[in-house]
Amino acid sequence: MPKGGLQTFVGFLARKICNGTIGEFLIEFMENKVKHSTRTSTYNNQIFMTKKHLLPVLGNKKLKDIKPFDCYFYESMAVF
């Protein structure tokens, strides 16, 4: 996170959202939030499922370009 106050942080987040992919966001979220708030086995299972199912389909899509249809399309493909 950049130093320099709230305005700098907001700019940092805006750039990250505009330029980042869903895959980058998911991995960063998993490593920085989920990993530290769940048991190791839960984290390992969730990261495995994310890498196996979400990243191949949505991982390269830009965060700013995600649409509800993308989520619906992914859900319609899900086979559990």
PDB file of C-alpha atoms in Angstrom:
ATOM      1  CA  MET A   1       0.000   0.000   0.000  1.00  0.00           C
ATOM      2  CA  PRO A   2       1.385   3.425  -0.885  1.00  0.00           C
ATOM      3  CA  LYS A   3       2.253   6.037   1.701  1.00  0.00           C
ATOM      4  CA  GLY A   4       0.741   9.492   1.545  1.00  0.00           C
ATOM      5  CA  GLY A   5      -2.762   9.472   2.932  1.00  0.00           C
ATOM      6  CA  LEU A   6      -6.234   8.502   1.895  1.00  0.00           C
ATOM      7  CA  GLN A   7      -6.230  10.306  -1.446  1.00  0.00           C
ATOM      8  CA  THR A   8      -3.078   8.486  -2.525  1.00  0.00           C
ATOM      9  CA  PHE A   9      -4.564   5.186  -1.396  1.00  0.00           C
ATOM     10  CA  VAL A  10      -7.785   5.797  -3.339  1.00  0.00           C
ATOM     11  CA  GLY A  11      -5.754   6.563  -6.464  1.00  0.00           C
ATOM     12  CA  PHE A  12      -3.729   3.405  -5.916  1.00  0.00           C
ATOM     13  CA  LEU A  13      -6.911   1.312  -5.660  1.00  0.00           C
ATOM     14  CA  ALA A  14      -8.443   2.956  -8.727  1.00  0.00           C
ATOM     15  CA  ARG A  15      -5.360   2.149 -10.819  1.00  0.00           C
ATOM     16  CA  LYS A  16      -5.292  -1.395  -9.497  1.00  0.00           C
ATOM     17  CA  ILE A  17      -8.945  -1.914 -10.414  1.00  0.00           C
ATOM     18  CA  CYS A  18      -8.546  -0.382 -13.881  1.00  0.00           C
ATOM     19  CA  ASN A  19      -5.443  -2.363 -14.753  1.00  0.00           C
ATOM     20  CA  GLY A  20      -5.791  -5.553 -12.725  1.00  0.00           C
ATOM     21  CA  THR A  21      -7.293  -8.873 -13.693  1.00  0.00           C
ATOM     22  CA  ILE A  22      -9.737 -10.998 -11.765  1.00  0.00           C
ATOM     23  CA  GLY A  23      -7.013 -13.608 -11.371  1.00  0.00           C
ATOM     24  CA  GLU A  24      -4.588 -11.142  -9.789  1.00  0.00           C
ATOM     25  CA  PHE A  25      -7.303  -9.872  -7.470  1.00  0.00           C
ATOM     26  CA  LEU A  26      -8.413 -13.343  -6.391  1.00  0.00           C
ATOM     27  CA  ILE A  27      -4.895 -14.578  -5.656  1.00  0.00           C
ATOM     28  CA  GLU A  28      -4.012 -11.419  -3.739  1.00  0.00           C
ATOM     29  CA  PHE A  29      -7.274 -11.592  -1.780  1.00  0.00           C
ATOM     30  CA  MET A  30      -6.751 -15.251  -0.974  1.00  0.00           C
ATOM     31  CA  GLU A  31      -3.165 -14.693   0.182  1.00  0.00           C
ATOM     32  CA  ASN A  32      -3.814 -11.517   2.180  1.00  0.00           C
ATOM     33  CA  LYS A  33      -7.244 -12.190   3.673  1.00  0.00           C
ATOM     34  CA  VAL A  34      -8.373 -15.801   3.474  1.00  0.00           C
ATOM     35  CA  LYS A  35      -4.985 -17.292   4.363  1.00  0.00           C
ATOM     36  CA  HIS A  36      -4.893 -15.391   7.654  1.00  0.00           C
ATOM     37  CA  SER A  37      -8.526 -15.839   8.650  1.00  0.00           C
ATOM     38  CA  THR A  38      -9.087 -19.551   8.016  1.00  0.00           C
ATOM     39  CA  ARG A  39      -7.435 -22.821   8.863  1.00  0.00           C
ATOM     40  CA  THR A  40      -4.612 -23.951   6.614  1.00  0.00           C
ATOM     41  CA  SER A  41      -6.660 -26.820   5.197  1.00  0.00           C
ATOM     42  CA  THR A  42      -9.538 -24.464   4.346  1.00  0.00           C
ATOM     43  CA  TYR A  43      -7.184 -22.013   2.658  1.00  0.00           C
ATOM     44  CA  ASN A  44      -5.477 -24.796   0.689  1.00  0.00           C
ATOM     45  CA  ASN A  45      -8.838 -26.130  -0.495  1.00  0.00           C
ATOM     46  CA  GLN A  46     -10.099 -22.678  -1.496  1.00  0.00           C
ATOM     47  CA  ILE A  47      -6.918 -21.724  -3.346  1.00  0.00           C
ATOM     48  CA  PHE A  48      -6.992 -25.080  -5.171  1.00  0.00           C
ATOM     49  CA  MET A  49     -10.629 -24.577  -6.215  1.00  0.00           C
ATOM     50  CA  THR A  50      -9.930 -20.994  -7.290  1.00  0.00           C
ATOM     51  CA  LYS A  51      -6.963 -22.015  -9.425  1.00  0.00           C
ATOM     52  CA  LYS A  52      -8.739 -25.030 -10.902  1.00  0.00           C
ATOM     53  CA  HIS A  53     -12.167 -23.543 -11.626  1.00  0.00           C
ATOM     54  CA  LEU A  54     -12.195 -19.741 -11.573  1.00  0.00           C
ATOM     55  CA  LEU A  55      -8.836 -18.707 -12.971  1.00  0.00           C
ATOM     56  CA  PRO A  56      -9.008 -20.725 -16.209  1.00  0.00           C
ATOM     57  CA  VAL A  57     -12.374 -19.165 -17.089  1.00  0.00           C
ATOM     58  CA  LEU A  58     -12.246 -15.640 -15.639  1.00  0.00           C
ATOM     59  CA  GLY A  59      -8.646 -15.096 -14.548  1.00  0.00           C
ATOM     60  CA  ASN A  60      -7.446 -13.007 -17.506  1.00  0.00           C
ATOM     61  CA  LYS A  61     -10.490 -10.739 -17.602  1.00  0.00           C
ATOM     62  CA  LYS A  62      -9.891  -7.171 -16.422  1.00  0.00           C
ATOM     63  CA  LEU A  63     -11.703  -6.244 -13.212  1.00  0.00           C
ATOM     64  CA  LYS A  64     -13.147  -3.161 -14.885  1.00  0.00           C
ATOM     65  CA  ASP A  65     -14.607  -5.300 -17.678  1.00  0.00           C
ATOM     66  CA  ILE A  66     -16.478  -7.866 -15.582  1.00  0.00           C
ATOM     67  CA  LYS A  67     -20.208  -7.920 -16.256  1.00  0.00           C
ATOM     68  CA  PRO A  68     -23.059  -9.805 -14.563  1.00  0.00           C
ATOM     69  CA  PHE A  69     -23.227 -12.057 -17.620  1.00  0.00           C
ATOM     70  CA  ASP A  70     -19.681 -13.269 -16.925  1.00  0.00           C
ATOM     71  CA  CYS A  71     -20.751 -14.506 -13.500  1.00  0.00           C
ATOM     72  CA  TYR A  72     -23.951 -16.022 -14.875  1.00  0.00           C
ATOM     73  CA  PHE A  73     -22.042 -17.719 -17.694  1.00  0.00           C
ATOM     74  CA  TYR A  74     -19.522 -19.149 -15.232  1.00  0.00           C
ATOM     75  CA  GLU A  75     -22.307 -20.365 -12.940  1.00  0.00           C
ATOM     76  CA  SER A  76     -24.059 -22.080 -15.861  1.00  0.00           C
ATOM     77  CA  MET A  77     -20.818 -23.964 -16.625  1.00  0.00           C
ATOM     78  CA  ALA A  78     -20.354 -25.175 -13.049  1.00  0.00           C
ATOM     79  CA  VAL A  79     -20.578 -28.904 -12.554  1.00  0.00           C
ATOM     80  CA  PHE A  80     -20.302 -30.021  -8.959  1.00  0.00           C
TER      81      PHE A  80
END
